[in-house]
Amino acid sequence: MKKRMKKLASLLLASAMVFSLAACGSSGNDADGGSDSSDGKTTIKITWWGGDSRHEYTQALLDAYTAENPNVEFEATPAGWEGYFDKLSTQAASGSMPDIVQMDYLYIATYAKNGSLADLSEFIEDGTIDTTNVDDATLNTGLIDGKMAGIVAGTNALAVTYNPEVLEAAGVEAPTDDWTWDDYIALNTAVSESTGEESALTATIGPFGDMNFFNYYVRQHGETLFNEDGTALAFEDDSITADYFQMWADMASANVTPDPDEQSQIATLGIESLPVVTGEAGTTLEWNTYPNKVVASNPNLKLALMPGATENNAMWLKPGMFWSVSESSKVKEECAKFINWMINSEEANDIIMAERGVPISSEIRDYLKSKEDVDQTMIDMFDYVDKVTEIAGECPAADPGGIAEINKAFNDAGNSVMYGQATAEEAAASFRTQANEILERNNG
Amino acid sequence: MKNKVKEYKRRDNIAGYVMLAPWLFGFVLMYFLPMLISIYYSFTDYNLLNDAQVIGFDNYVRIFTNDDTFWQALKVTFIYTIFLVPLRLAFALIVAMLLNTKHRGLGLYRTIYYIPSIIGGSIAVSIVWQQIFGNKGVVMSLLSVLGINQEVSLLGNPKTALAVIILMGVWQFGSSMLIFLAALKQIPGSLYESAMVDGAKKPTIFFKITLPMLTPTIFFNLILQMVNGFRVFTESYVITDGGPLDSTLSYVLYLYRRAFTYFDMGYSCALAWILVIIIAVFTVVLFKTQNNWVYYESGGE
């Protein structure tokens, strides 16, 4: 017995050492940022954020590309959203950014303006990245200061996801395309009264978690959130902000929407087990990719337009995420080829299955829709984008520098109303002061 | 003869430095140089991605004149430290005294009470605390069983969240406890014996013998735990993320956020140096008061 324990212990020790050696091996050449080695093989370092399913299929995607192009190898660093940009910023600071980076609209301007991202225009011009089937408005969301800082991986739009079974059980009609915020509140109030649970969810982040929902609300009033230089808020009427805070605070005190305390508990559940998926809540505000993302947990979720979506072209198509190439990369052309393959090849999109948003190539969209075993949620997702395209206004410019701090200020202001520590008017005024100070400091 | 002694001493020193080399190497590379560099960065507008421009004292001026969150973080950290240190030390001393008897399985108890200090700073434990004190957590469920219906959980209430964080800090009393335990064993038994012979009662023995004999240890623990208190990060980062409404925003969490979330590295370095100065001031003040209450048997050497 003792001998066996000893053997086991030494085996464990040995394997631990092997692992740490392997770890050394991969971190040892981190600083190179991709390399053309003498045997003609190219190594591309790539990083992205996401959940387990995205990690799995993305790895399959890389393997498929290597099978087709044996001279290209990948070194992948998958990560969760939490901490992804913390790590990326340190890598950028030390000049060791991976070659291909999954980039968010939130930060692309920050990175592009600091010269960390390569200009991909030359690869579009010489045809390495084929954009003939991509509409210009979508493509140009990656254009920062005249440089193509990233190629859109997929588009999406704000949407209400609802659970038809919950709505039916509560005896309310499914939302129509011309519904308003009042209809939205009435519907969720009815569901909450019938279930005894909060019905109006706002993803995992809450209605103040980032600026997207509020941005939409501002656009509904025919206004713009940030000014062109990103140095101040563009809209001038604080009652817009106050109304938004008050609307959610009223819903929270009526137990129609989660208060910040309940919200922090919901945030720990993960997107697959939000109450709207498990049948305890009626609706959630999310991106239109949501029902398709959670199709394995509940295949019956449906999409509805945002309340009041037809007012003032408030809707927009947002680049879900970008593929960017780091300026420090030595294998930019190979990176461009791979990005092109992901965007335009049927083979790649058979694996991606629009998980990163609705594909930007119209040909690929048609191809995926015509596939035999396609999920209904995916067809809904594509149709939703078509519907939004008809009523959408211009996509807002990439988020200005300092956006993370603004998100925080907005969240605190909104929550202080929910906690009853400030009136909606006070919170709105305080948010304006803080936001303008942050914007001026970062972009002035 | 004298030369030979010198020669031996020199060799000893070399051996010493060689043994120290790995640590020295790490210290200089990982702590000392970065600290020096951070002084420079605290006078620049460095944001991790740009080329740093020297901007003089702007960061420091902004911290003191135009940053409410700084004051909030400072307030939270002070409250945390002021409550944490005495509570943790008192708790550690009580448990140490309980363990300073001859029981069966004492080693086991000692180990068990030390466990929180080892695992306390980890993510997993933080998540457990979240489950205990958070919304739909154990505490809330228990309270509602007892008929006390709480609208918000202890962690979700800006007034009580910090108390939970402090409680978690107190719970990690293990290292202070071990130091107290060692010190208790050092107190000569003869002192207690003669006190008993004179008919002293237990409280008197504690206040006249145990406590005075422990003052050097208390002093040591005080400094150590105070510095730890000012550096609190994991608890407020993982359990509450500084919320609700910044009520648990610790200084170091704010500093971290400034650097890596808001891309404000220069400013963050300035914050770090302000914390260094605060801790230094407190340590110096504590050392100055030492003569008034710390009793060294060997005469203060």
XYZ file of C-alpha atoms in Angstrom:
745
model
C 0.000 0.000 0.000
C 2.691 2.405 1.059
C 4.724 1.582 -1.978
C 1.795 2.293 -4.209
C 1.265 5.650 -2.590
C 4.883 6.488 -3.159
C 4.604 5.517 -6.804
C 1.509 7.614 -7.214
C 3.165 10.575 -5.568
C 6.207 10.378 -7.780
C 4.010 10.036 -10.842
C 2.085 13.144 -9.839
C 5.291 15.032 -9.225
C 6.693 13.988 -12.553
C 3.606 15.008 -14.434
C 3.515 18.333 -12.628
C 7.062 18.957 -13.746
C 6.281 18.044 -17.330
C 3.357 20.421 -17.327
C 5.356 23.273 -15.922
C 8.072 22.632 -18.471
C 5.483 22.677 -21.228
C 4.169 25.933 -19.838
C 7.671 27.365 -19.949
C 8.004 26.260 -23.523
C 4.945 28.089 -24.685
C 5.599 31.232 -22.721
C 9.246 31.329 -23.676
C 8.673 32.845 -27.086
C 5.712 35.000 -26.177
C 7.518 38.143 -27.074
C 8.001 37.263 -30.738
C 4.426 37.897 -31.792
C 4.281 35.181 -34.423
C 7.105 33.906 -36.499
C 8.130 32.571 -39.860
C 10.429 29.765 -38.936
C 12.983 28.371 -41.332
C 11.002 25.221 -42.150
C 8.399 27.389 -43.865
C 5.838 27.036 -41.117
C 3.992 30.069 -39.859
C 2.754 30.293 -36.311
C -0.170 32.601 -35.649
C -1.008 33.529 -32.085
C -4.684 34.134 -31.565
C -6.796 35.080 -28.585
C -10.514 35.486 -27.973
C -13.009 35.670 -25.153
C -16.094 33.540 -24.795
C -17.708 30.555 -23.128
C -16.814 26.872 -23.343
C -18.777 26.170 -26.491
C -17.032 29.015 -28.302
C -13.649 27.743 -27.145
C -14.435 24.276 -28.479
C -15.639 25.216 -31.923
C -12.982 27.895 -32.372
C -10.313 25.294 -31.683
C -12.015 23.044 -34.266
C -11.978 25.995 -36.644
C -8.235 26.473 -36.200
C -7.632 22.751 -36.706
C -9.672 22.786 -39.896
C -7.622 25.673 -41.261
C -4.347 23.954 -40.388
C -5.589 20.798 -42.144
C -6.208 22.846 -45.267
C -3.024 24.929 -44.931
C -0.412 22.684 -43.317
C 2.121 25.521 -43.299
C 0.058 27.475 -40.771
C -0.067 26.596 -37.111
C -1.946 28.294 -34.325
C -1.172 29.074 -30.748
C -4.518 29.774 -29.148
C -5.210 31.569 -25.880
C -8.923 31.348 -25.144
C -10.207 33.383 -22.192
C -13.361 34.517 -20.450
C -14.667 38.061 -20.848
C -13.658 38.874 -17.276
C -10.042 39.945 -17.315
C -9.624 39.562 -21.082
C -8.941 43.221 -21.657
C -6.889 43.554 -18.478
C -4.529 40.965 -19.889
C -4.599 42.396 -23.391
C -3.668 45.856 -22.166
C -0.591 44.511 -20.381
C 0.363 42.514 -23.457
C -0.024 45.591 -25.626
C 2.094 47.580 -23.166
C 4.888 45.025 -23.349
C 4.658 44.630 -27.128
C 3.613 40.975 -26.909
C 0.078 41.153 -28.200
C -1.079 37.995 -30.017
C -1.216 38.298 -33.818
C -4.971 37.990 -34.115
C -7.125 39.498 -31.418
C -10.843 39.285 -30.962
C -11.721 42.915 -30.329
C -14.819 44.593 -28.966
C -16.515 47.791 -30.145
C -15.978 49.023 -26.599
C -12.205 49.172 -26.909
C -11.311 49.149 -30.604
C -10.950 52.946 -30.717
C -8.725 52.985 -27.642
C -6.370 50.391 -29.099
C -6.435 51.773 -32.645
C -5.672 55.335 -31.532
C -2.697 54.127 -29.545
C -1.285 52.403 -32.620
C -1.587 48.843 -31.333
C -3.712 47.570 -34.220
C -2.572 47.084 -37.809
C -4.308 48.891 -40.666
C -5.999 46.155 -42.703
C -6.971 48.418 -45.635
C -4.075 47.219 -47.784
C -5.283 43.622 -47.514
C -8.794 44.661 -48.493
C -7.446 46.629 -51.459
C -5.236 43.812 -52.726
C -8.075 41.309 -52.322
C -6.551 39.179 -49.564
C -9.674 39.942 -47.586
C -12.620 39.764 -49.960
C -15.349 42.201 -48.954
C -17.482 42.177 -52.107
C -20.455 40.660 -50.271
C -20.185 42.921 -47.242
C -22.123 46.158 -47.122
C -20.065 49.289 -46.585
C -21.854 50.536 -43.481
C -21.007 47.311 -41.663
C -17.428 47.184 -42.878
C -16.759 50.819 -42.003
C -17.577 50.360 -38.333
C -14.004 49.054 -38.128
C -12.655 52.261 -39.630
C -10.940 54.333 -36.934
C -9.246 57.575 -38.031
C -9.160 56.334 -41.632
C -7.530 53.025 -40.755
C -9.254 49.654 -40.901
C -8.585 48.512 -37.340
C -10.708 45.403 -37.459
C -12.937 43.237 -39.628
C -16.409 42.686 -38.213
C -16.881 39.060 -37.154
C -20.658 39.337 -37.027
C -23.380 41.926 -36.556
C -26.174 42.005 -34.059
C -28.881 44.295 -32.789
C -30.652 44.946 -29.526
C -33.742 42.798 -29.085
C -36.263 41.592 -26.586
C -36.052 37.854 -26.042
C -39.231 36.397 -24.604
C -40.322 33.027 -23.341
C -43.649 32.214 -25.096
C -44.599 29.538 -22.564
C -44.280 31.916 -19.631
C -46.286 34.575 -21.459
C -48.997 32.087 -22.324
C -49.204 30.769 -18.772
C -49.669 34.330 -17.554
C -52.342 34.887 -20.163
C -50.655 37.740 -22.024
C -50.260 38.210 -25.752
C -46.835 38.005 -27.372
C -45.369 41.421 -28.212
C -46.029 42.966 -31.603
C -43.622 44.997 -33.736
C -45.233 48.292 -32.788
C -45.212 47.893 -29.030
C -44.048 50.694 -26.739
C -42.266 50.907 -23.385
C -45.700 51.183 -21.728
C -46.737 47.914 -23.385
C -43.451 46.401 -22.283
C -44.034 47.400 -18.651
C -47.663 46.255 -18.746
C -46.703 42.866 -20.165
C -43.999 42.254 -17.589
C -46.178 43.492 -14.746
C -48.825 40.973 -15.757
C -46.270 38.156 -15.912
C -44.728 39.118 -12.556
C -48.130 39.180 -10.902
C -48.854 35.718 -12.194
C -45.465 34.135 -11.407
C -44.458 36.119 -8.324
C -40.984 36.544 -9.821
C -39.326 39.497 -11.553
C -40.138 39.247 -15.237
C -38.311 42.102 -16.963
C -34.655 41.052 -17.098
C -31.812 42.963 -18.680
C -29.256 40.315 -19.501
C -26.795 39.581 -16.706
C -25.710 43.202 -16.349
C -28.922 45.029 -15.503
C -30.415 48.074 -17.244
C -27.459 50.285 -16.232
C -24.684 47.741 -16.792
C -23.480 49.317 -20.024
C -24.543 52.168 -22.265
C -26.232 50.195 -25.069
C -29.782 50.131 -23.745
C -29.567 53.743 -22.647
C -28.025 54.714 -25.970
C -31.086 53.208 -27.636
C -33.365 55.143 -25.286
C -31.568 58.396 -26.122
C -31.854 57.697 -29.856
C -35.579 57.135 -29.442
C -35.796 60.760 -28.390
C -34.041 61.721 -31.628
C -30.846 62.564 -29.768
C -27.288 61.227 -29.744
C -25.447 59.945 -26.693
C -21.885 61.168 -27.260
C -20.709 64.085 -29.377
C -18.519 63.493 -32.417
C -15.153 64.008 -30.712
C -16.233 62.014 -27.692
C -15.550 64.979 -25.417
C -19.021 65.355 -23.903
C -22.562 64.005 -23.869
C -24.330 65.212 -26.998
C -27.939 65.301 -25.750
C -28.739 68.198 -23.482
C -31.981 67.258 -21.796
C -31.321 65.540 -18.460
C -34.954 64.498 -18.237
C -34.162 61.725 -20.742
C -31.705 60.204 -18.266
C -34.006 60.852 -15.331
C -36.975 59.216 -17.110
C -34.854 56.182 -17.900
C -33.703 55.807 -14.286
C -37.221 56.380 -12.969
C -38.760 53.829 -15.321
C -36.490 51.059 -14.041
C -36.641 52.173 -10.420
C -40.439 52.068 -10.538
C -40.337 48.597 -12.042
C -37.858 47.449 -9.399
C -39.956 48.721 -6.500
C -42.986 46.932 -8.017
C -40.872 43.744 -8.233
C -41.216 43.660 -12.007
C -37.486 43.936 -12.609
C -34.612 42.809 -10.347
C -33.122 45.357 -7.951
C -29.300 45.661 -7.885
C -29.087 43.056 -5.124
C -31.077 40.483 -7.093
C -29.223 41.513 -10.216
C -25.869 40.583 -8.683
C -27.290 37.168 -7.884
C -28.584 36.755 -11.455
C -25.153 37.723 -12.758
C -23.674 34.612 -11.152
C -26.068 32.301 -13.018
C -24.499 32.593 -16.463
C -26.427 33.187 -19.660
C -27.635 29.597 -20.067
C -29.586 29.645 -16.814
C -31.087 33.115 -16.739
C -34.647 32.948 -15.367
C -36.018 33.687 -18.837
C -34.434 30.468 -20.074
C -35.537 28.376 -17.122
C -39.095 29.682 -17.359
C -39.336 31.988 -14.331
C -39.191 35.297 -16.171
C -41.042 36.508 -19.242
C -38.529 38.692 -21.092
C -34.968 39.890 -21.218
C -33.324 42.702 -23.115
C -30.345 41.262 -24.935
C -28.711 41.068 -28.329
C -30.561 39.148 -31.030
C -27.972 36.362 -30.845
C -29.216 35.350 -27.414
C -31.894 32.695 -28.216
C -29.456 30.957 -30.555
C -26.719 31.033 -27.904
C -28.884 29.259 -25.351
C -30.681 26.965 -27.795
C -29.313 23.901 -26.015
C -30.996 24.938 -22.756
C -34.264 26.167 -24.202
C -35.045 26.020 -27.945
C -38.367 27.877 -27.669
C -37.271 31.445 -26.963
C -38.493 34.078 -29.426
C -37.301 37.508 -30.507
C -39.310 40.722 -30.542
C -38.312 44.198 -31.624
C -37.264 46.601 -28.882
C -40.176 48.646 -27.492
C -40.757 51.669 -29.718
C -38.211 50.453 -32.252
C -39.749 52.387 -35.117
C -39.298 55.791 -33.451
C -36.580 58.036 -34.900
C -34.576 55.140 -36.401
C -33.424 54.326 -32.900
C -32.285 50.788 -33.770
C -28.864 50.103 -35.200
C -26.822 47.159 -36.356
C -23.820 46.805 -34.107
C -20.628 45.048 -35.021
C -20.700 42.233 -32.487
C -16.975 41.856 -32.378
C -13.967 42.357 -34.589
C -10.983 40.413 -35.731
C -8.018 42.709 -35.386
C -4.366 42.133 -36.194
C -1.752 43.549 -33.875
C 0.663 46.139 -35.257
C 3.559 44.183 -33.755
C 2.685 41.015 -35.702
C 5.227 39.778 -38.235
C 2.776 37.601 -40.111
C 0.065 40.111 -40.963
C -0.598 38.690 -44.400
C -1.163 35.165 -43.097
C -3.488 36.630 -40.486
C -5.431 38.451 -43.177
C -5.784 35.243 -45.180
C -7.174 33.438 -42.158
C -9.642 36.243 -41.394
C -10.771 36.132 -45.015
C -11.333 32.384 -44.702
C -13.466 32.842 -41.594
C -15.604 35.480 -43.241
C -16.088 34.057 -46.707
C -15.723 30.289 -46.674
C -18.715 27.994 -46.275
C -16.494 25.488 -44.542
C -15.552 27.878 -41.763
C -19.094 29.076 -41.285
C -20.335 25.492 -41.044
C -18.286 25.392 -37.851
C -18.963 28.914 -36.585
C -22.715 28.662 -37.232
C -23.157 32.396 -36.644
C -22.195 32.070 -32.983
C -20.207 35.317 -33.189
C -23.161 37.207 -34.634
C -24.880 37.326 -38.012
C -22.217 36.791 -40.705
C -21.358 39.958 -42.599
C -21.201 38.272 -46.011
C -24.635 38.140 -47.632
C -23.675 34.986 -49.489
C -22.806 33.193 -46.272
C -26.086 34.306 -44.712
C -28.032 32.801 -47.617
C -25.953 29.662 -47.439
C -26.553 29.127 -43.714
C -30.275 29.779 -44.012
C -30.596 27.210 -46.768
C -28.931 24.467 -44.779
C -31.186 21.554 -43.921
C -30.519 21.014 -40.229
C -30.526 24.692 -39.296
C -32.110 25.672 -35.950
C -35.228 27.821 -35.985
C -33.516 30.237 -33.570
C -30.845 30.896 -36.174
C -33.386 31.651 -38.869
C -35.140 33.974 -36.404
C -31.844 35.659 -35.671
C -31.153 36.305 -39.368
C -34.702 37.445 -40.026
C -34.444 39.823 -37.104
C -31.414 41.478 -38.642
C -33.273 41.833 -41.943
C -36.157 43.421 -40.098
C -33.872 45.810 -38.254
C -31.983 46.738 -41.412
C -35.209 48.262 -42.747
C -35.754 50.555 -39.772
C -32.220 51.046 -38.459
C -30.429 54.360 -38.227
C -26.689 54.839 -38.448
C -24.515 52.805 -36.140
C -23.127 55.040 -33.389
C -19.390 55.702 -33.612
C -17.095 53.356 -31.726
C -17.251 53.968 -27.991
C -15.069 56.900 -26.935
C -12.032 56.529 -24.692
C -12.931 56.239 -21.028
C -16.051 54.201 -21.757
C -15.367 51.712 -18.938
C -15.338 54.560 -16.442
C -18.508 56.017 -17.929
C -20.252 52.651 -17.659
C -19.326 52.588 -14.002
C -20.592 56.118 -13.369
C -23.848 55.313 -15.172
C -24.337 52.091 -13.225
C -23.765 53.863 -9.909
C -26.122 56.696 -10.824
C -28.895 54.301 -11.861
C -28.449 52.070 -8.850
C -28.476 55.013 -6.456
C -32.005 55.747 -7.709
C -33.009 52.124 -7.180
C -31.574 52.204 -3.656
C -33.478 55.396 -2.963
C -30.300 57.339 -2.210
C -30.921 59.921 -4.908
C -33.850 61.136 -6.958
C -33.798 60.393 -10.667
C -33.131 64.087 -11.385
C -30.173 64.255 -9.004
C -28.710 61.037 -10.401
C -29.128 62.274 -13.977
C -27.366 65.546 -13.182
C -24.571 63.787 -11.324
C -24.086 61.378 -14.221
C -23.768 64.253 -16.664
C -21.109 65.980 -14.572
C -19.095 62.789 -14.190
C -19.469 61.684 -17.816
C -18.401 65.054 -19.188
C -15.406 65.152 -16.885
C -14.325 61.634 -17.928
C -14.864 62.330 -21.645
C -13.022 65.638 -21.538
C -10.092 64.071 -19.692
C -9.807 61.093 -22.046
C -10.551 62.657 -25.419
C -10.202 66.406 -24.956
C 45.393 35.529 13.327
C 43.194 38.582 12.999
C 43.473 38.384 9.226
C 42.283 34.818 9.280
C 39.175 35.762 11.215
C 38.511 38.505 8.703
C 38.980 36.047 5.885
C 36.475 33.627 7.431
C 34.001 36.426 7.939
C 34.360 37.483 4.348
C 33.773 33.948 3.144
C 30.738 33.688 5.365
C 29.362 36.860 3.870
C 29.899 35.602 0.340
C 28.181 32.347 1.183
C 25.336 34.308 2.691
C 24.859 36.482 -0.368
C 25.031 33.480 -2.675
C 22.299 31.791 -0.680
C 20.294 35.005 -0.733
C 20.855 35.557 -4.439
C 17.640 33.944 -5.713
C 15.574 36.025 -3.347
C 17.596 39.187 -3.975
C 17.299 38.664 -7.687
C 13.535 38.320 -7.407
C 13.264 41.260 -5.044
C 15.218 43.639 -7.233
C 13.575 42.539 -10.461
C 10.016 42.049 -9.285
C 9.682 44.640 -6.522
C 12.439 47.194 -6.342
C 12.790 48.175 -10.010
C 9.032 48.246 -10.645
C 8.671 50.468 -7.578
C 11.273 52.878 -8.911
C 9.652 52.875 -12.325
C 6.241 53.495 -10.787
C 7.544 56.698 -9.190
C 8.380 57.935 -12.662
C 5.040 56.804 -14.102
C 3.137 58.559 -11.327
C 4.306 61.832 -12.874
C 3.172 60.885 -16.389
C -0.048 60.327 -18.311
C 0.919 56.717 -19.088
C -2.131 54.653 -20.099
C -0.436 51.287 -20.847
C -0.592 51.818 -24.605
C 0.872 55.277 -25.247
C 4.320 56.790 -24.871
C 4.288 58.320 -21.430
C 4.444 62.134 -21.249
C 5.653 63.775 -18.062
C 2.866 65.941 -16.663
C 4.356 66.965 -13.329
C 2.136 66.752 -10.273
C -1.122 66.735 -12.261
C -2.058 63.215 -11.158
C -1.566 64.043 -7.498
C -3.451 67.295 -7.805
C -6.354 65.515 -9.495
C -6.448 62.846 -6.797
C -6.813 65.357 -3.992
C -8.969 67.965 -5.678
C -11.107 66.234 -8.242
C -11.753 62.605 -7.342
C -14.623 61.697 -5.033
C -14.023 58.001 -5.545
C -10.539 58.348 -4.059
C -11.991 59.705 -0.809
C -14.658 57.016 -0.802
C -12.048 54.273 -1.284
C -9.898 55.803 1.427
C -12.854 55.947 3.803
C -13.773 52.314 3.137
C -10.203 51.166 3.659
C -9.843 53.089 6.926
C -13.098 51.733 8.321
C -12.073 48.262 7.257
C -8.660 48.493 8.924
C -9.911 50.170 12.106
C -12.458 47.424 12.696
C -10.501 44.535 11.300
C -7.237 44.819 13.217
C -8.539 44.904 16.834
C -11.216 42.321 16.123
C -8.846 39.956 14.406
C -6.187 40.305 17.105
C -8.682 39.844 19.922
C -10.124 36.802 18.257
C -6.701 35.360 17.544
C -5.644 35.896 21.165
C -8.772 34.245 22.580
C -8.382 31.182 20.374
C -4.647 31.040 21.093
C -5.310 31.039 24.837
C -7.898 28.294 24.462
C -5.384 26.255 22.516
C -2.616 26.923 25.030
C -3.764 24.134 27.321
C -3.050 20.451 27.337
C -5.876 18.823 25.431
C -5.965 15.688 23.408
C -5.806 16.362 19.654
C -4.534 19.900 20.131
C -2.430 19.722 16.981
C -5.548 18.954 14.999
C -7.391 21.992 16.388
C -4.448 24.214 15.668
C -4.410 23.044 12.069
C -8.137 23.467 11.679
C -8.109 27.021 13.005
C -5.259 27.896 10.700
C -7.052 26.702 7.558
C -9.097 29.899 7.004
C -5.887 31.902 6.756
C -4.533 29.674 4.047
C -7.642 29.468 1.916
C -9.268 32.724 3.002
C -7.872 34.872 0.232
C -8.867 32.470 -2.506
C -11.547 32.921 -5.117
C -13.415 29.767 -4.131
C -13.936 30.888 -0.544
C -15.007 34.326 -1.681
C -17.676 32.714 -3.819
C -18.833 30.629 -0.857
C -19.228 33.814 1.186
C -21.190 35.296 -1.648
C -23.520 32.307 -1.483
C -23.880 32.615 2.288
C -24.529 36.335 2.579
C -25.805 37.201 -0.898
C -29.277 37.381 -2.345
C -31.043 34.001 -2.051
C -28.124 32.950 0.163
C -28.138 30.892 3.345
C -28.455 33.817 5.745
C -31.424 35.304 3.904
C -33.172 31.952 3.759
C -32.603 31.354 7.474
C -33.931 34.802 8.326
C -37.067 34.248 6.289
C -37.607 30.881 8.012
C -37.500 32.791 11.299
C -40.118 35.135 9.914
C -37.777 38.068 9.301
C -38.249 38.955 5.667
C -35.350 40.960 4.337
C -35.790 43.108 1.284
C -32.084 43.145 0.457
C -29.348 40.771 1.457
C -26.480 41.740 3.744
C -24.141 41.945 0.757
C -26.633 43.873 -1.351
C -27.207 46.567 1.245
C -24.736 49.467 1.041
C -24.938 49.834 4.836
C -24.049 46.254 5.753
C -21.894 44.968 2.894
C -18.651 46.232 4.415
C -19.446 44.474 7.701
C -19.541 41.150 5.853
C -16.179 41.899 4.278
C -14.734 42.763 7.701
C -16.182 39.577 9.161
C -14.445 37.587 6.493
C -11.183 39.319 7.346
C -11.580 38.553 11.059
C -12.231 34.928 10.194
C -8.692 34.708 8.766
C -7.059 35.034 12.175
C -4.779 32.004 11.840
C -1.351 33.563 11.378
C -1.793 35.993 14.287
C -3.067 33.076 16.356
C 0.053 31.020 15.714
C 2.308 33.920 16.663
C 0.317 34.484 19.878
C 0.459 30.797 20.651
C 4.250 30.764 20.366
C 4.479 33.870 22.563
C 2.181 32.376 25.195
C 4.448 29.373 25.468
C 7.386 31.715 26.081
C 5.894 33.248 29.218
C 7.731 31.650 32.163
C 5.523 29.316 34.196
C 7.148 30.603 37.383
C 5.307 33.922 37.003
C 1.942 32.169 36.998
C 2.928 29.909 39.867
C 3.918 32.744 42.152
C 0.754 34.657 41.217
C -1.337 31.627 42.139
C 0.507 31.250 45.401
C -0.335 34.889 46.152
C -3.973 34.040 45.433
C -4.447 36.121 42.265
C -7.660 35.573 40.342
C -7.751 34.606 36.665
C -8.652 38.073 35.248
C -5.887 39.640 37.334
C -3.398 37.085 36.075
C -4.452 37.857 32.526
C -4.174 41.619 32.821
C -1.085 41.708 35.060
C 0.972 38.924 33.568
C -0.254 37.562 30.251
C -1.084 40.827 28.537
C 2.063 42.752 29.532
C 4.250 39.807 28.572
C 2.491 39.670 25.203
C 2.838 43.347 24.290
C 5.855 42.863 21.991
C 3.890 40.199 20.118
C 0.786 42.348 20.011
C 2.874 45.187 18.644
C 4.341 42.958 15.954
C 0.929 41.607 15.003
C -0.538 45.090 15.009
C 1.943 46.373 12.439
C 1.599 43.277 10.289
C -2.191 43.260 10.317
C -2.470 46.981 9.784
C -0.425 46.747 6.616
C -2.515 43.773 5.534
C -5.665 45.727 6.280
C -4.663 48.615 4.047
C -3.873 46.180 1.272
C -7.234 44.402 1.208
C -8.178 43.451 -2.337
C -9.499 39.951 -3.018
C -12.552 40.146 -0.793
C -13.922 43.317 -2.236
C -12.872 42.362 -5.763
C -14.511 38.946 -5.843
C -17.417 39.125 -3.418
C -18.868 42.535 -4.159
C -16.702 44.049 -6.894
C -16.588 47.176 -4.763
C -20.358 47.530 -4.794
C -23.093 48.175 -3.925
C -22.544 51.848 -4.734
C -18.824 51.731 -3.898
C -19.608 50.859 -0.271
C -16.917 48.146 -0.261
C -14.518 49.749 -2.732
C -11.118 49.152 -1.163
C -8.199 51.405 -1.986
C -6.220 48.728 -3.809
C -9.261 47.650 -5.812
C -9.735 51.248 -6.939
C -6.057 51.455 -7.819
C -6.316 48.234 -9.835
C -9.389 49.491 -11.644
C -7.703 52.762 -12.520
C -4.747 50.927 -13.999
C -6.292 48.058 -15.900
C -9.941 48.885 -16.468
C -9.774 52.629 -17.032
C -6.329 52.653 -18.692
C -5.022 55.226 -16.251
C -1.688 53.733 -15.239
C 0.069 56.973 -14.339
C -2.761 57.988 -12.065
C -2.812 54.538 -10.541
C 0.911 54.728 -9.740
C 0.281 58.023 -7.977
C -2.474 56.354 -5.949
C -0.070 53.558 -5.025
C 2.518 55.994 -3.709
C -0.047 57.815 -1.649
C -0.915 54.483 -0.032
C 2.759 53.803 0.629
C 3.028 57.146 2.399
C -0.119 56.530 4.446
C 1.127 53.137 5.605
C 4.560 54.562 6.379
C 3.059 57.339 8.498
C 0.949 54.897 10.472
C 3.875 52.581 11.041
C 6.097 55.403 12.256
C 3.377 56.648 14.616
C 2.922 53.150 16.030
C 6.651 52.814 16.571
C 6.712 56.164 18.384
C 3.982 55.056 20.794
C 5.835 51.836 21.442
C 7.697 53.138 24.501
C 4.432 53.868 26.267
C 2.909 50.454 26.209
C 5.227 47.766 24.887
C 7.146 45.902 27.582
C 10.435 44.243 26.669
C 11.814 41.940 29.320
C 15.367 42.512 28.138
C 14.987 46.251 28.504
C 13.902 47.383 25.077
C 16.824 46.081 23.082
